[in-house]
Tab-separated table of C-alpha atoms in Angstrom:
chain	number	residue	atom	x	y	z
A	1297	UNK	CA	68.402	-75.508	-76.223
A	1298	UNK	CA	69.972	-78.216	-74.153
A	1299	UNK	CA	73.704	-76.692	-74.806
A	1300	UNK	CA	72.419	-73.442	-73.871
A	1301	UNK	CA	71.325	-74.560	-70.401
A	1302	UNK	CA	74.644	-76.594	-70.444
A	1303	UNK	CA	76.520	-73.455	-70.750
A	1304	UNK	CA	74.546	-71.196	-68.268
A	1305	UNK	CA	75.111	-74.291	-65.691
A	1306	UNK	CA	78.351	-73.941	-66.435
A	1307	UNK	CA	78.821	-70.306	-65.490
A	1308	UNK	CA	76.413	-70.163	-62.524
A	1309	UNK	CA	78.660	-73.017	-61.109
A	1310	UNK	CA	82.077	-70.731	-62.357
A	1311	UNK	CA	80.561	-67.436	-61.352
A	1312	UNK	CA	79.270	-69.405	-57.703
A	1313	UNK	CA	82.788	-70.975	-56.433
A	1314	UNK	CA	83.926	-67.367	-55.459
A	1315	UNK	CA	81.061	-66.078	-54.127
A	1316	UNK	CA	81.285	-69.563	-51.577
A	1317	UNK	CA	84.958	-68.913	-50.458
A	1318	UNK	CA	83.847	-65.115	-49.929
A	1319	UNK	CA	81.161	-66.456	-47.933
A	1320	UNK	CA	83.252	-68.619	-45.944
A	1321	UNK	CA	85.584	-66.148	-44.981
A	1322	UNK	CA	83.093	-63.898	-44.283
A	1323	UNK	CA	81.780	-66.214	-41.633
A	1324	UNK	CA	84.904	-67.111	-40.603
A	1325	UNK	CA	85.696	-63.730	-39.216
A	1326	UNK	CA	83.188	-63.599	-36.438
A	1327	UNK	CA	83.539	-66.480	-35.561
A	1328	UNK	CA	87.376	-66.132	-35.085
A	1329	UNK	CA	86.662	-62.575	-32.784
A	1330	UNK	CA	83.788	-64.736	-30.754
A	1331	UNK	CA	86.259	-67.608	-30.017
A	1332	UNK	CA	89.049	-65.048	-29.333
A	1333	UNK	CA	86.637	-63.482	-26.831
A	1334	UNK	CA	85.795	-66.893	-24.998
A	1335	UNK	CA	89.615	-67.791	-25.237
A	1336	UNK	CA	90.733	-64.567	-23.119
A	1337	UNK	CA	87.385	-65.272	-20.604
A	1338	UNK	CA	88.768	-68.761	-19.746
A	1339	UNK	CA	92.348	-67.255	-18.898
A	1340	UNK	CA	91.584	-65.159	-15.863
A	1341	UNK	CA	95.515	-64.951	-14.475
A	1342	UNK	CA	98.797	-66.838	-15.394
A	1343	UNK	CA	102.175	-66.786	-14.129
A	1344	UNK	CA	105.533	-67.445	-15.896
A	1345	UNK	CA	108.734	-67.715	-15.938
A	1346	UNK	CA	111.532	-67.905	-18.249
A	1347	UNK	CA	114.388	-65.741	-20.409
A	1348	UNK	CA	114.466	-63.766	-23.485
A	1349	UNK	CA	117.543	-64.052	-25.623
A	1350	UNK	CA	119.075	-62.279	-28.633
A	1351	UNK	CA	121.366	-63.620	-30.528
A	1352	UNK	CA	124.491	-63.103	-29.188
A	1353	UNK	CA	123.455	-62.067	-25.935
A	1354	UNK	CA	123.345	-62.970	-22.605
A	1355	UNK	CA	119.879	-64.403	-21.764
A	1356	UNK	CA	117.705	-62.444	-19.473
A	1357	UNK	CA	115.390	-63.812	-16.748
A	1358	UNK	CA	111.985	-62.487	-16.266
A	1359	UNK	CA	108.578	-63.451	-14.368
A	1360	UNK	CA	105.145	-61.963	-15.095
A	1361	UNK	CA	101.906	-62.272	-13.141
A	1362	UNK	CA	98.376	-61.569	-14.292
A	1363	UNK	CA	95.295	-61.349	-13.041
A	1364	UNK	CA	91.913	-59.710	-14.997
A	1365	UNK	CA	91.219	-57.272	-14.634
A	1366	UNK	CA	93.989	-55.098	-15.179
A	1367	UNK	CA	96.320	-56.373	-12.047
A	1368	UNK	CA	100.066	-56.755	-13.653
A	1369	UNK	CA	103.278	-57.055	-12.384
A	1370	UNK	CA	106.462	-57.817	-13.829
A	1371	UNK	CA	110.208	-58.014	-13.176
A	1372	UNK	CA	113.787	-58.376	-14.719
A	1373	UNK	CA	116.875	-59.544	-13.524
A	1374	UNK	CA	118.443	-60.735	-11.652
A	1375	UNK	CA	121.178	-59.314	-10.952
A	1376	UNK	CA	119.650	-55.791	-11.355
A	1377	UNK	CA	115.704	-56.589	-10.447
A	1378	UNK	CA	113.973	-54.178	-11.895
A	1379	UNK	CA	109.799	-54.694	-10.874
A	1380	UNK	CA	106.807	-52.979	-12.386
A	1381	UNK	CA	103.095	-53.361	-10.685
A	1382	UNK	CA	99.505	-51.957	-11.087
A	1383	UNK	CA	97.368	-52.666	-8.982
A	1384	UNK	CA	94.355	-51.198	-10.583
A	1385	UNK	CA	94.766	-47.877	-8.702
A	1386	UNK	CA	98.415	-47.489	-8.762
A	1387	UNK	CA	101.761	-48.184	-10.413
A	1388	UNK	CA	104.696	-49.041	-8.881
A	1389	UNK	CA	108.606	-49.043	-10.106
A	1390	UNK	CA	111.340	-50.940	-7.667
A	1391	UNK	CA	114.722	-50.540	-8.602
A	1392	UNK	CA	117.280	-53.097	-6.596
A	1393	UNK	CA	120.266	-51.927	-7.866
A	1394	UNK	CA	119.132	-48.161	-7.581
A	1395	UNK	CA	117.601	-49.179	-4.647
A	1396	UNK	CA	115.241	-46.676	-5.571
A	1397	UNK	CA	111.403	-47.433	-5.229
A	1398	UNK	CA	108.224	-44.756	-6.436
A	1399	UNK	CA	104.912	-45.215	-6.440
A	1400	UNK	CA	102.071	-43.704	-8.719
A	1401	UNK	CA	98.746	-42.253	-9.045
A	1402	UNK	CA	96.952	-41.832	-12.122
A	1403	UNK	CA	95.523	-38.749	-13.848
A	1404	UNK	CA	95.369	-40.220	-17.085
A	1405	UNK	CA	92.268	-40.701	-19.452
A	1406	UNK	CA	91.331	-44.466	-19.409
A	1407	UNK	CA	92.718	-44.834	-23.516
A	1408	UNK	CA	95.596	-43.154	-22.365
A	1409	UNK	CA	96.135	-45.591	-19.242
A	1410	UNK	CA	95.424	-48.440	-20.772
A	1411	UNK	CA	98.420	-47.187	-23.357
A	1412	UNK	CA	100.492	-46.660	-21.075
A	1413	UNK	CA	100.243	-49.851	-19.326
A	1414	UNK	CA	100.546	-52.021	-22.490
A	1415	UNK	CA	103.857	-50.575	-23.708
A	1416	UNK	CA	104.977	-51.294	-19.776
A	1417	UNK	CA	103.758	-54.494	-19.411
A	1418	UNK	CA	104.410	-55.990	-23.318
A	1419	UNK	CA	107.708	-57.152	-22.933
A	1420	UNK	CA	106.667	-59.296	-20.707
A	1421	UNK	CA	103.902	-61.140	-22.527
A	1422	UNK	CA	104.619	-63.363	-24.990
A	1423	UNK	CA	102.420	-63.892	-27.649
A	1424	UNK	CA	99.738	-66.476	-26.881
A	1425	UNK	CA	99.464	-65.022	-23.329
A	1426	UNK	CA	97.574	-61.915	-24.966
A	1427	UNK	CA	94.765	-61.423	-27.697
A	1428	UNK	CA	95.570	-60.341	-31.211
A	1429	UNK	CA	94.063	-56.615	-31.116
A	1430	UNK	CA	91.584	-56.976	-34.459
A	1431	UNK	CA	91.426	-53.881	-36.743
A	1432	UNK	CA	88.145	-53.707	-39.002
A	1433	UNK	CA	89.645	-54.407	-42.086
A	1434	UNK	CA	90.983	-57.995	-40.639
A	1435	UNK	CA	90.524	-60.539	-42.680
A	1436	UNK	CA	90.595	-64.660	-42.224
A	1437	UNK	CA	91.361	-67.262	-44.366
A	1438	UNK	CA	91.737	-71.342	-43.796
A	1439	UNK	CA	95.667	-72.838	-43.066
A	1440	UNK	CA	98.000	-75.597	-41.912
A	1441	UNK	CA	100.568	-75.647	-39.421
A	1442	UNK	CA	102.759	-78.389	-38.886
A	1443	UNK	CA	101.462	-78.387	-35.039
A	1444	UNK	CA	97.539	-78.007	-36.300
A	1445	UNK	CA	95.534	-80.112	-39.121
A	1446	UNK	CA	93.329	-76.857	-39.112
A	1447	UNK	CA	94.541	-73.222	-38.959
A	1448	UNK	CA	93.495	-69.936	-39.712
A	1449	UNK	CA	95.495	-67.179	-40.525
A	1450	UNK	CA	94.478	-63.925	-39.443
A	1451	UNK	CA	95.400	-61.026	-41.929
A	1452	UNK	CA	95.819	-57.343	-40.936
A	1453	UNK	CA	97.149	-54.510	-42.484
A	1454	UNK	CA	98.266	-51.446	-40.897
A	1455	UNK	CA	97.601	-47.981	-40.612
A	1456	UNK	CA	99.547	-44.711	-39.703
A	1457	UNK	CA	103.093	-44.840	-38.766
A	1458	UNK	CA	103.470	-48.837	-39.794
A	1459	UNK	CA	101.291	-48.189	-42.709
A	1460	UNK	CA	101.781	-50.760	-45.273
A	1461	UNK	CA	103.112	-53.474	-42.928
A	1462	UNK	CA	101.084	-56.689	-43.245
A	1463	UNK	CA	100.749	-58.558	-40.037
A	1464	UNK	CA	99.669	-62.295	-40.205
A	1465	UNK	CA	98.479	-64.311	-37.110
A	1466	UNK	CA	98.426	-68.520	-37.042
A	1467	UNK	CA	96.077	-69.804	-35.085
A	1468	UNK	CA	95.290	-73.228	-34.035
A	1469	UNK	CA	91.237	-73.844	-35.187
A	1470	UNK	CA	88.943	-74.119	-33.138
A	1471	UNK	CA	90.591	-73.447	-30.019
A	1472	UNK	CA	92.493	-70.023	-31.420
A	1473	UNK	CA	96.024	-70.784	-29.402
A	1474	UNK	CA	99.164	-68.844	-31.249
A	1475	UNK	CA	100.951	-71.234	-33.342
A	1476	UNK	CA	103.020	-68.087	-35.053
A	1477	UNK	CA	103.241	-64.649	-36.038
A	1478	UNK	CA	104.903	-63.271	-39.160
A	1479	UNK	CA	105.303	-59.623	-40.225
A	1480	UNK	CA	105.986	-57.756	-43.814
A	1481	UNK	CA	107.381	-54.406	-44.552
A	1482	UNK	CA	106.637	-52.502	-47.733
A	1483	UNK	CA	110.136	-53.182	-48.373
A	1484	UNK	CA	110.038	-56.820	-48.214
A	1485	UNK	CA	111.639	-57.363	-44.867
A	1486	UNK	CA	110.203	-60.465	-42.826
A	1487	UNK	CA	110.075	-61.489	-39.442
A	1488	UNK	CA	108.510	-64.132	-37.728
A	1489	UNK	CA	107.633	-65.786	-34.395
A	1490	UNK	CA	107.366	-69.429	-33.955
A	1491	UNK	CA	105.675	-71.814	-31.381
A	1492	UNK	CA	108.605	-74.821	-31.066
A	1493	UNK	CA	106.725	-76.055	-27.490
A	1494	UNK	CA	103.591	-75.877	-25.780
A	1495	UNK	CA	102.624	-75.946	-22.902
A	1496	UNK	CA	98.534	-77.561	-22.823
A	1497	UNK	CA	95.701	-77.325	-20.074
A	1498	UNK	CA	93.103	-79.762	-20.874
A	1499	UNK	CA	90.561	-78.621	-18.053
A	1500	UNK	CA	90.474	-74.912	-19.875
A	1501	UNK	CA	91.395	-76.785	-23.721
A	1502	UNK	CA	93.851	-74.124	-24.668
A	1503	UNK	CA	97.571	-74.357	-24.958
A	1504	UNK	CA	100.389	-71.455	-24.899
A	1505	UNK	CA	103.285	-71.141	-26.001
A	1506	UNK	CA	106.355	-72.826	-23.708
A	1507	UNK	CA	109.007	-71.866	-26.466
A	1508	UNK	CA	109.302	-68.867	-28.807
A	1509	UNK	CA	111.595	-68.276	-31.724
A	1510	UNK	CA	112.345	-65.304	-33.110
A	1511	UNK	CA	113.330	-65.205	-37.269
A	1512	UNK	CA	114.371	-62.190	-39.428
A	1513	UNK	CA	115.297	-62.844	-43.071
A	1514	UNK	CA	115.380	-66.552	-42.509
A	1515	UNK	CA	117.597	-66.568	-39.642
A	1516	UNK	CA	117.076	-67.149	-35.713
A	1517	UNK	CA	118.072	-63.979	-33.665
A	1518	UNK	CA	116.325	-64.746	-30.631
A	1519	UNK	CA	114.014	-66.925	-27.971
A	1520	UNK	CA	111.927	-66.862	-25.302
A	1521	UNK	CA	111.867	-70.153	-22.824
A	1522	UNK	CA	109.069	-70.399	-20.228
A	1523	UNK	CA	110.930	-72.315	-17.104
A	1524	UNK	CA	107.594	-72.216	-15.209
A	1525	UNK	CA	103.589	-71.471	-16.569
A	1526	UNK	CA	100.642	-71.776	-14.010
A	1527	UNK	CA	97.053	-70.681	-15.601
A	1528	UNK	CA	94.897	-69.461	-13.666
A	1529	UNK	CA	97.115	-69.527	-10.675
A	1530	UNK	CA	95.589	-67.924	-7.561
A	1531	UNK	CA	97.210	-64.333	-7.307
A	1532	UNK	CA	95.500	-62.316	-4.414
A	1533	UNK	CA	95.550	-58.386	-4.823
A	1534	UNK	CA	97.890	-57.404	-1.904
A	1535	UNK	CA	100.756	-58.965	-4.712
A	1536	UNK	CA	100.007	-56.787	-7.199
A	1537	UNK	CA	100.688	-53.302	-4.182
A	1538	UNK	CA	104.705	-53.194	-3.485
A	1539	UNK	CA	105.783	-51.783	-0.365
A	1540	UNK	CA	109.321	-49.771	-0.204
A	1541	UNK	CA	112.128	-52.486	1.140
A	1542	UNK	CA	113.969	-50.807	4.116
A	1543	UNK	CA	116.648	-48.569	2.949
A	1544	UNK	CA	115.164	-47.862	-0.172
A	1545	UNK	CA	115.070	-43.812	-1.922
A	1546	UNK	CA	111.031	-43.339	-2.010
A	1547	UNK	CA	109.257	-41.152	-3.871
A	1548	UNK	CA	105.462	-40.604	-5.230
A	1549	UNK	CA	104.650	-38.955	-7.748
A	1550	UNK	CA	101.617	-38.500	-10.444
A	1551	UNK	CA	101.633	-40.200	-14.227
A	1552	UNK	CA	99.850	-37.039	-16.502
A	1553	UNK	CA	99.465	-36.141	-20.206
A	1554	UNK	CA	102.444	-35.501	-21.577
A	1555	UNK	CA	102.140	-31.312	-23.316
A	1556	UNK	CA	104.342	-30.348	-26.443
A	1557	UNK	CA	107.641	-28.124	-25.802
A	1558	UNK	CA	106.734	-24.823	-26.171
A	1559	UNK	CA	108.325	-23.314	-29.545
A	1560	UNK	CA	110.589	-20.533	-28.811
A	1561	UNK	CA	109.184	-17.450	-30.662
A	1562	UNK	CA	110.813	-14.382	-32.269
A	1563	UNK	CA	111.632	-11.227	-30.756
């Protein structure tokens, strides 16, 4: 009798061990998307500086402002500036070397806005600066980073054109800053972004990234270097409306729904 209840001891504590890690992750997870969601509260607006290079390349200069909610503005170059703005009610383009300058109203349905202004405005936010977008099927597990004791890694799998792509986020724990990103194709094909310098605020106990390197199949091909980050820097509205420079080609004009080509048809 005592070697039976030996042996059923035995299993309870065999059969138990992965019900505890499930457990764990399963806790894990919202507390990852609450901390996420206090993270982005504490960073109201930021402003950098820096240059994005490619291996091989010439490096090219960029600044971004932010400012929540939804007030961007970006621009490249020199030599040939090119500046992007929304100012919550309109969008603006500035071309220096065109010396061409338009300005935007919107008739676009809020998802379709808010699309629109992401694939604008992503180049110029390097990861760290923006939240991880969490699907439902995101899962979270424990990790180490050589700049963090405690990690987690944030697991996501795509769906629809990158379907099959695994997308893995570092993050430092508890405080959720980007330490790296790596991606993986059905094929095998990596890549991977790495935080090589930080740049810390104690007052809002978060840090962002201050270097970026970029990795495909084990080699470097590129980097982003932040010359100059201010968080939650005061950035009054009139910055984020452009006015025409003198001399410049102006035009307005109206971002819609893009409709199919209509198919020719026989006859």
């Amino acid at each position: 009798m005592r070697e039976r209840l030996l042996l059923l001891c035995a299993l309870t504590a065999l059969t138990g061990c992965p019900k505890k890690g499930g457990d764990d992750a399963a806790m894990l997870l919202p507390e990852v998307k609450a901390g996420l969601a206090t993270r982005e509260a504490k960073l109201k607006s930021y402003r950098i500086a820096g240059t994005v290079q490619d291996a091989g390349l010439e490096p090219v200069t960029f600044t971004f402002e932010y400012r929540a909610p939804q007030r961007l503005r970006g621009t490249l170059g020199p030599p040939a500036s090119r500046t992007f703005a929304w100012d919550g009610a309109h969008f603006f383009q500035q071309f220096d070397g065109e010396k061409r300058f338009a300005t935007f109203t919107s008739e676009l349905p809020p998802a379709k806005l808010a699309g629109f202004l992401s694939e604008t405005f992503h180049p110029f936010m390097p990861e760290g600066f923006r939240t991880p977008l969490l699907l439902s099927h995101a899962t979270v597990r424990r990790a180490t980073h050589p700049l963090a004791p405690q990690a987690v890694e944030l697991v996501q799998k795509l769906d629809g054109d990158a379907a099959g792509l695994e997308m893995v986020y570092v993050l430092r724990w508890p405080q959720l800053d980007f330490l790296g990103r790596r991606t993986v194709s059905p094929d095998g094909a990596a890549a991977e972004e790495r935080v090589e310098e930080e740049h810390c605020d104690a007052a809002l106990s978060l840090c962002v990234p201050k270097r970026l390197g970029r990795w495909q199949g084990g080699k470097r091909v590129g980097e982003t270097v932040l010359t100059r980050v201010e968080l939650n820097a005061a950035l009054p509205n009139d910055g984020f409306t452009l006015t025409a420079p003198e001399g410049y080609d102006v035009q307005t004009r109206t971002l819609v729904e893009s409709t199919p080509a209509t198919q020719p048809t026989d006859g």
